Amino acid sequence: MQVIGHIPELRNIIRGYKQEGKKVSFVPTMGALHDGHLSLIRLAKKHSDVVLVSIYVNPKQFALNEDFATYPSMLEQDLSFCKQEGVTLVFTPDTQIMYNQELYFSLEVHTLNKYLDGASRQGYFQGIALVVNKLFNIVEPDLAIFGQKDYQQFKVVEALVEEFNHGIELLMAPIERASDGLALSSRNAYLTPTQRKTAPLLYSSLVSAKHQIEEGMKDLTTMFDLLKLNLTEAGFRNDYFGVFDIGKLHPVDQLIAGQRYLIAAATYLGKARLIDNVIFTNKKSIKGES
Ligand code: AMP
C-alpha cells in the first residue's frame, strides 16, 4: 500500500495503473475510519483492480460554528485498517496541497441543497461539491463509492458528475450499523456512554415512521411531531425528520403507491450531530392531511 500526499506523484501512479488496463475505484473519506468506511472499501475492491482511499478533513464543508477543529483524527489506525483491507493507494493531502490561498471559484448547489442538511448547514454542500470536484479531477477514477448514510451527499455528487461531465460510475453503499441499530459515524466518538445508549432511538424512530406509513398512517404531520417529541424527551435536539422525494429531495406529504421515498432525520445528542435515513417503497397512496 502506498501513502501519497502530493498530487503529481498520485497522478503518475494512477496513470500507470490505467495504462495497464486496471480499473481504479475511489473512496473519499475524512478519516477516523470505522466499519462503514470499510464496507465502502470492500465494495470498491469487488468492483475494481485498484482501490484508492483519500483521507482529508475538508475545511470548506464546515461552518464556523461546526466541529472542524475537533474532528476526530487517527491517521495511523486508519492506515492500518486500509492495509488490512488491501487498499492500493491512500491519498493524504494537506490543505496547502488541496487549496490555493485565495479561492478563485466557488460551486453553488441548486435544488438538491434546499432541504435536509443543505438547509441547516451553511455552505456544507458547496464545500463538498468543491472538494469532490477537485478530488475527481486529481484521481480521475473509473468508479467512486459513497454511503447511503449521507444520501443527500450522494445525490449532490451524482449531479456533480453529470453537470461537470466527469464520466465516473457511482455506487451507493448501504448504511452500516452497530448491533443496536445506530448508524456508524466518526462523530459517534463525541457521545458519552449514556448518550451512546440513547442514540439508537434515532434509527428506531425512523423504522417506526416507516412501519406506521406502511400500515396506512395518513396524518404524517402528527406522526412526525410525536416521533420528534419522543426524541426531545430522550434528550435529543431535533433538526429535521420527515419524508422526502428520493430524487429531488423536497419534503412530501402525499405519497404515491409504488414510489420510493426517503425518510431522513438529523438531530443533536450532546456534541454529536447524528443523521440517518431509511429508503422504502410505498405500498398505498397517502394524501397528506396537513
Ligand atoms: P466521512 O468520512 O464521514 O466523510 O464518510 C466517508 C464516506 O463513508 C461517505 O461516503 C459516507 O457516506 C460513508 N459512510 C459514513 N458512515 C457510513 C456508514 N455507517 N455506512 C456506510 N457508509 C458510511
Coordinates of C-alpha atoms and ligand atoms in Angstrom, one line a residue:
M1 CA 0.0 0.0 0.0
Q2 CA 1.4 3.4 -0.9
V3 CA 0.5 6.5 1.1
I4 CA 0.8 9.7 -1.0
G5 CA 0.5 13.3 -0.1
H6 CA 1.3 15.0 -3.4
I7 CA -0.9 15.4 -6.5
P8 CA 1.7 14.8 -9.3
E9 CA 3.0 11.7 -7.7
L10 CA -0.5 10.3 -7.2
R11 CA -1.4 11.1 -10.8
N12 CA 1.7 9.3 -12.2
I13 CA 0.9 6.2 -10.2
I14 CA -2.8 6.2 -11.2
R15 CA -2.0 6.8 -14.9
G16 CA 0.5 3.8 -14.7
Y17 CA -2.3 1.6 -13.4
K18 CA -4.7 2.8 -16.1
Q19 CA -2.1 2.1 -18.8
E20 CA -2.0 -1.4 -17.6
G21 CA -5.8 -1.6 -18.1
K22 CA -6.6 -1.6 -14.4
K23 CA -10.0 -0.3 -13.2
V24 CA -9.5 2.3 -10.5
S25 CA -12.0 2.9 -7.7
F26 CA -12.1 5.8 -5.3
V27 CA -13.4 6.0 -1.7
P28 CA -13.2 9.6 -0.4
T29 CA -13.3 9.9 3.4
M30 CA -12.5 12.3 6.2
G31 CA -10.7 9.6 8.2
A32 CA -11.4 8.2 11.7
L33 CA -12.4 5.1 9.7
H34 CA -15.0 2.7 11.0
D35 CA -16.8 -0.4 9.6
G36 CA -19.0 1.9 7.5
H37 CA -15.9 3.2 5.6
L38 CA -14.5 -0.3 5.4
S39 CA -17.7 -1.6 3.8
L40 CA -17.2 1.0 1.1
I41 CA -13.6 -0.2 0.6
R42 CA -14.8 -3.8 0.3
L43 CA -17.4 -2.8 -2.3
A44 CA -14.7 -0.9 -4.2
K45 CA -12.5 -4.0 -4.1
K46 CA -15.3 -6.1 -5.6
H47 CA -15.7 -3.7 -8.5
S48 CA -12.2 -2.7 -9.4
D49 CA -8.5 -3.7 -9.5
V50 CA -7.0 -0.7 -7.7
V51 CA -8.7 0.9 -4.6
L52 CA -7.7 4.5 -3.7
V53 CA -8.9 5.9 -0.4
S54 CA -8.5 9.6 0.4
I55 CA -8.3 10.8 3.9
Y56 CA -8.8 14.6 4.1
V57 CA -10.9 16.7 6.5
N58 CA -12.1 19.4 4.1
P59 CA -12.3 22.7 6.0
K60 CA -14.6 24.2 3.3
Q61 CA -17.5 22.0 4.3
F62 CA -17.6 23.1 7.9
A63 CA -19.4 26.2 9.0
L64 CA -17.7 28.4 11.6
N65 CA -19.8 27.0 14.5
E66 CA -19.1 23.4 13.5
D67 CA -16.5 20.8 14.6
F68 CA -13.7 21.2 12.1
A69 CA -11.1 21.9 14.9
T70 CA -12.1 18.9 16.9
Y71 CA -13.0 16.4 14.2
P72 CA -11.5 13.0 15.2
S73 CA -8.2 12.2 13.6
M74 CA -6.4 8.9 13.9
L75 CA -4.2 8.5 10.8
E76 CA -2.0 5.6 12.0
Q77 CA -5.1 3.5 12.8
D78 CA -6.8 4.5 9.5
L79 CA -3.7 3.4 7.5
S80 CA -3.5 0.1 9.3
F81 CA -7.3 -0.5 8.5
C82 CA -6.6 0.4 4.9
K83 CA -3.7 -2.0 4.7
Q84 CA -5.7 -4.8 6.3
E85 CA -8.5 -4.3 3.7
G86 CA -6.0 -4.5 0.8
V87 CA -6.2 -0.8 -0.3
T88 CA -3.7 0.0 -3.0
L89 CA -3.3 3.8 -2.5
V90 CA -4.1 6.2 0.2
F91 CA -4.1 9.9 -0.6
T92 CA -3.5 12.1 2.4
P93 CA -3.2 15.7 1.1
D94 CA -3.0 18.7 3.4
T95 CA -4.9 21.9 2.9
Q96 CA -2.0 23.7 1.2
I97 CA -2.0 21.0 -1.4
M98 CA -5.8 21.0 -1.9
Y99 CA -6.5 24.7 -1.9
N100 CA -4.8 27.9 -3.2
Q101 CA -4.6 30.6 -0.6
E102 CA -7.2 32.5 -2.5
L103 CA -10.2 30.8 -3.9
Y104 CA -10.9 31.9 -7.4
F105 CA -14.1 29.9 -7.8
S106 CA -16.9 28.5 -5.8
L107 CA -19.6 26.0 -6.6
E108 CA -23.2 26.8 -5.9
V109 CA -25.5 23.8 -5.4
H110 CA -29.1 24.3 -6.6
T111 CA -32.3 22.4 -5.8
L112 CA -30.7 19.5 -4.1
N113 CA -29.4 21.8 -1.4
K114 CA -32.7 23.3 -0.4
Y115 CA -33.8 20.9 2.4
L116 CA -32.3 18.4 4.8
D117 CA -28.6 19.1 5.6
G118 CA -28.4 21.7 2.9
A119 CA -31.0 23.9 4.7
S120 CA -29.3 23.5 8.1
R121 CA -25.6 23.6 7.4
Q122 CA -24.3 26.8 5.9
G123 CA -22.0 26.2 2.9
Y124 CA -21.9 22.4 3.5
F125 CA -22.7 21.1 0.1
Q126 CA -20.8 23.9 -1.6
G127 CA -17.8 22.7 0.3
I128 CA -18.4 19.1 -0.6
A129 CA -19.0 19.9 -4.3
L130 CA -15.8 21.9 -4.4
V131 CA -13.6 19.2 -2.7
V132 CA -15.2 16.3 -4.6
N133 CA -14.8 18.1 -7.9
K134 CA -11.2 18.6 -7.1
L135 CA -10.6 15.1 -5.9
F136 CA -12.3 13.7 -9.1
N137 CA -10.1 15.8 -11.3
I138 CA -7.0 14.7 -9.3
V139 CA -7.8 11.0 -9.2
E140 CA -9.8 10.5 -12.4
P141 CA -11.2 7.3 -11.1
D142 CA -13.4 4.9 -13.1
L143 CA -15.7 4.4 -10.1
A144 CA -16.4 6.2 -6.9
I145 CA -18.2 4.9 -3.8
F146 CA -20.3 6.9 -1.3
G147 CA -22.5 5.8 1.5
Q148 CA -26.3 6.0 1.8
K149 CA -25.8 7.3 5.3
D150 CA -25.2 10.7 3.5
Y151 CA -27.9 10.3 1.0
Q152 CA -28.1 14.0 0.1
Q153 CA -24.3 14.0 -0.4
F154 CA -24.7 11.1 -2.8
K155 CA -27.4 13.0 -4.8
V156 CA -25.2 16.1 -4.9
V157 CA -22.2 14.1 -6.1
E158 CA -24.4 12.3 -8.7
A159 CA -25.5 15.7 -10.0
L160 CA -21.9 17.0 -10.0
V161 CA -20.7 14.1 -12.1
E162 CA -23.5 14.8 -14.6
E163 CA -23.1 18.6 -14.6
F164 CA -19.3 18.6 -15.0
N165 CA -19.1 15.5 -17.2
H166 CA -16.8 13.6 -15.0
G167 CA -17.8 10.3 -16.6
I168 CA -17.3 8.4 -13.3
E169 CA -19.5 5.5 -12.3
L170 CA -21.0 5.9 -8.8
L171 CA -22.1 3.3 -6.4
M172 CA -24.0 3.9 -3.2
A173 CA -23.2 1.5 -0.3
P174 CA -25.8 0.6 2.3
I175 CA -25.6 2.0 5.8
E176 CA -23.5 0.0 8.3
R177 CA -25.0 -0.1 11.8
A178 CA -23.9 -1.1 15.3
S179 CA -25.8 -4.2 16.6
D180 CA -28.3 -1.8 18.3
G181 CA -29.1 0.0 15.1
L182 CA -27.1 3.2 15.5
A183 CA -25.6 4.1 12.1
L184 CA -21.8 4.1 12.4
S185 CA -20.2 7.5 12.2
S186 CA -16.9 9.1 13.1
R187 CA -18.9 11.6 15.1
N188 CA -20.3 8.9 17.4
A189 CA -17.0 9.3 19.2
Y190 CA -18.4 12.5 20.7
L191 CA -21.1 10.6 22.6
T192 CA -20.8 10.0 26.3
P193 CA -21.5 6.4 27.4
T194 CA -25.0 7.4 28.5
Q195 CA -25.7 9.3 25.2
R196 CA -24.4 6.3 23.3
K197 CA -27.1 4.2 25.0
T198 CA -29.8 6.7 23.9
A199 CA -28.5 7.2 20.4
P200 CA -30.2 4.1 18.7
L201 CA -33.6 5.8 19.3
L202 CA -32.9 7.8 16.2
Y203 CA -32.9 4.7 14.0
S204 CA -35.8 3.1 15.8
S205 CA -37.8 6.3 15.2
L206 CA -37.1 6.1 11.5
V207 CA -38.1 2.5 11.4
S208 CA -41.2 3.3 13.4
A209 CA -42.1 6.0 10.8
K210 CA -41.6 3.6 8.0
H211 CA -43.8 0.9 9.7
Q212 CA -46.6 3.4 10.5
I213 CA -46.7 4.6 6.9
E214 CA -46.7 1.0 5.7
E215 CA -49.6 0.3 8.0
G216 CA -51.6 3.1 6.4
M217 CA -50.8 6.1 8.7
K218 CA -52.3 9.2 6.9
D219 CA -51.5 12.0 9.3
L220 CA -47.8 12.3 8.6
T221 CA -47.5 15.7 10.4
T222 CA -48.8 14.3 13.7
M223 CA -46.8 11.2 13.3
F224 CA -43.5 13.1 12.9
D225 CA -44.4 15.5 15.6
L226 CA -44.9 12.6 18.1
L227 CA -41.7 10.9 17.0
K228 CA -39.8 14.2 17.4
L229 CA -41.3 14.8 20.8
N230 CA -40.2 11.3 21.8
L231 CA -36.7 12.1 20.7
T232 CA -36.7 15.5 22.5
E233 CA -37.9 13.9 25.7
A234 CA -35.0 11.4 25.5
G235 CA -32.5 14.4 25.3
F236 CA -32.1 14.9 21.5
R237 CA -32.3 18.4 19.9
N238 CA -34.0 17.8 16.6
D239 CA -33.2 19.4 13.3
Y240 CA -35.3 17.7 10.7
F241 CA -37.4 14.5 10.5
G242 CA -39.7 13.8 7.5
V243 CA -40.4 12.1 4.2
F244 CA -38.6 13.4 1.2
D245 CA -38.7 12.8 -2.6
I246 CA -36.0 10.3 -3.4
G247 CA -34.7 12.2 -6.4
K248 CA -35.2 16.0 -5.8
L249 CA -35.1 15.7 -2.0
H250 CA -38.0 18.1 -1.3
P251 CA -40.4 17.2 1.5
V252 CA -43.6 15.4 0.5
D253 CA -46.9 15.0 2.3
Q254 CA -48.6 13.0 -0.5
L255 CA -47.2 9.5 -1.0
I256 CA -48.0 7.7 -4.3
A257 CA -48.3 3.9 -4.3
G258 CA -45.3 2.1 -5.8
Q259 CA -42.9 5.0 -5.4
R260 CA -39.8 5.0 -3.3
Y261 CA -39.3 7.6 -0.6
L262 CA -36.6 8.7 1.8
I263 CA -37.3 9.1 5.5
A264 CA -34.5 11.1 6.9
A265 CA -33.6 12.7 10.2
A266 CA -30.9 14.9 11.7
T267 CA -30.6 15.5 15.4
Y268 CA -28.1 16.5 18.0
L269 CA -27.2 14.4 21.0
G270 CA -24.7 16.2 23.3
K271 CA -21.9 17.3 21.0
A272 CA -22.8 14.9 18.2
R273 CA -24.9 15.8 15.2
L274 CA -26.4 12.4 14.1
I275 CA -28.0 11.8 10.7
D276 CA -29.7 8.7 9.5
N277 CA -32.3 7.6 6.9
V278 CA -34.3 4.7 5.5
I279 CA -35.5 4.3 1.9
F280 CA -38.7 2.5 1.3
T281 CA -41.3 1.7 -1.4
N282 CA -44.7 3.0 -0.5
K283 CA -47.5 0.4 -0.9
K284 CA -50.6 2.5 -0.5
S285 CA -51.3 6.1 -1.7
I286 CA -51.4 8.6 1.2
K287 CA -52.9 12.1 0.8
G288 CA -51.5 14.5 3.3
E289 CA -53.7 15.9 6.0
S290 CA -51.5 18.8 6.9
Ligands
AMP1 P1 -17.0 10.6 6.0 O1 -15.6 10.2 6.4 O2 -17.9 10.8 7.2 O3 -16.9 11.8 5.1 O4 -17.6 9.5 5.2 C1 -16.9 8.9 4.0 C2 -17.9 8.0 3.3 O5 -18.3 7.0 4.1 C3 -19.2 8.7 2.8 O6 -19.5 8.3 1.5 C4 -20.2 8.3 3.8 O7 -21.5 8.3 3.3 C5 -19.7 6.9 4.1 N1 -20.2 6.4 5.4 C6 -20.1 7.0 6.6 N2 -20.7 6.3 7.6 C7 -21.2 5.2 7.0 C8 -22.0 4.1 7.4 N3 -22.4 3.9 8.7 N4 -22.3 3.1 6.5 C9 -21.9 3.3 5.2 N5 -21.2 4.3 4.7 C10 -20.9 5.3 5.6

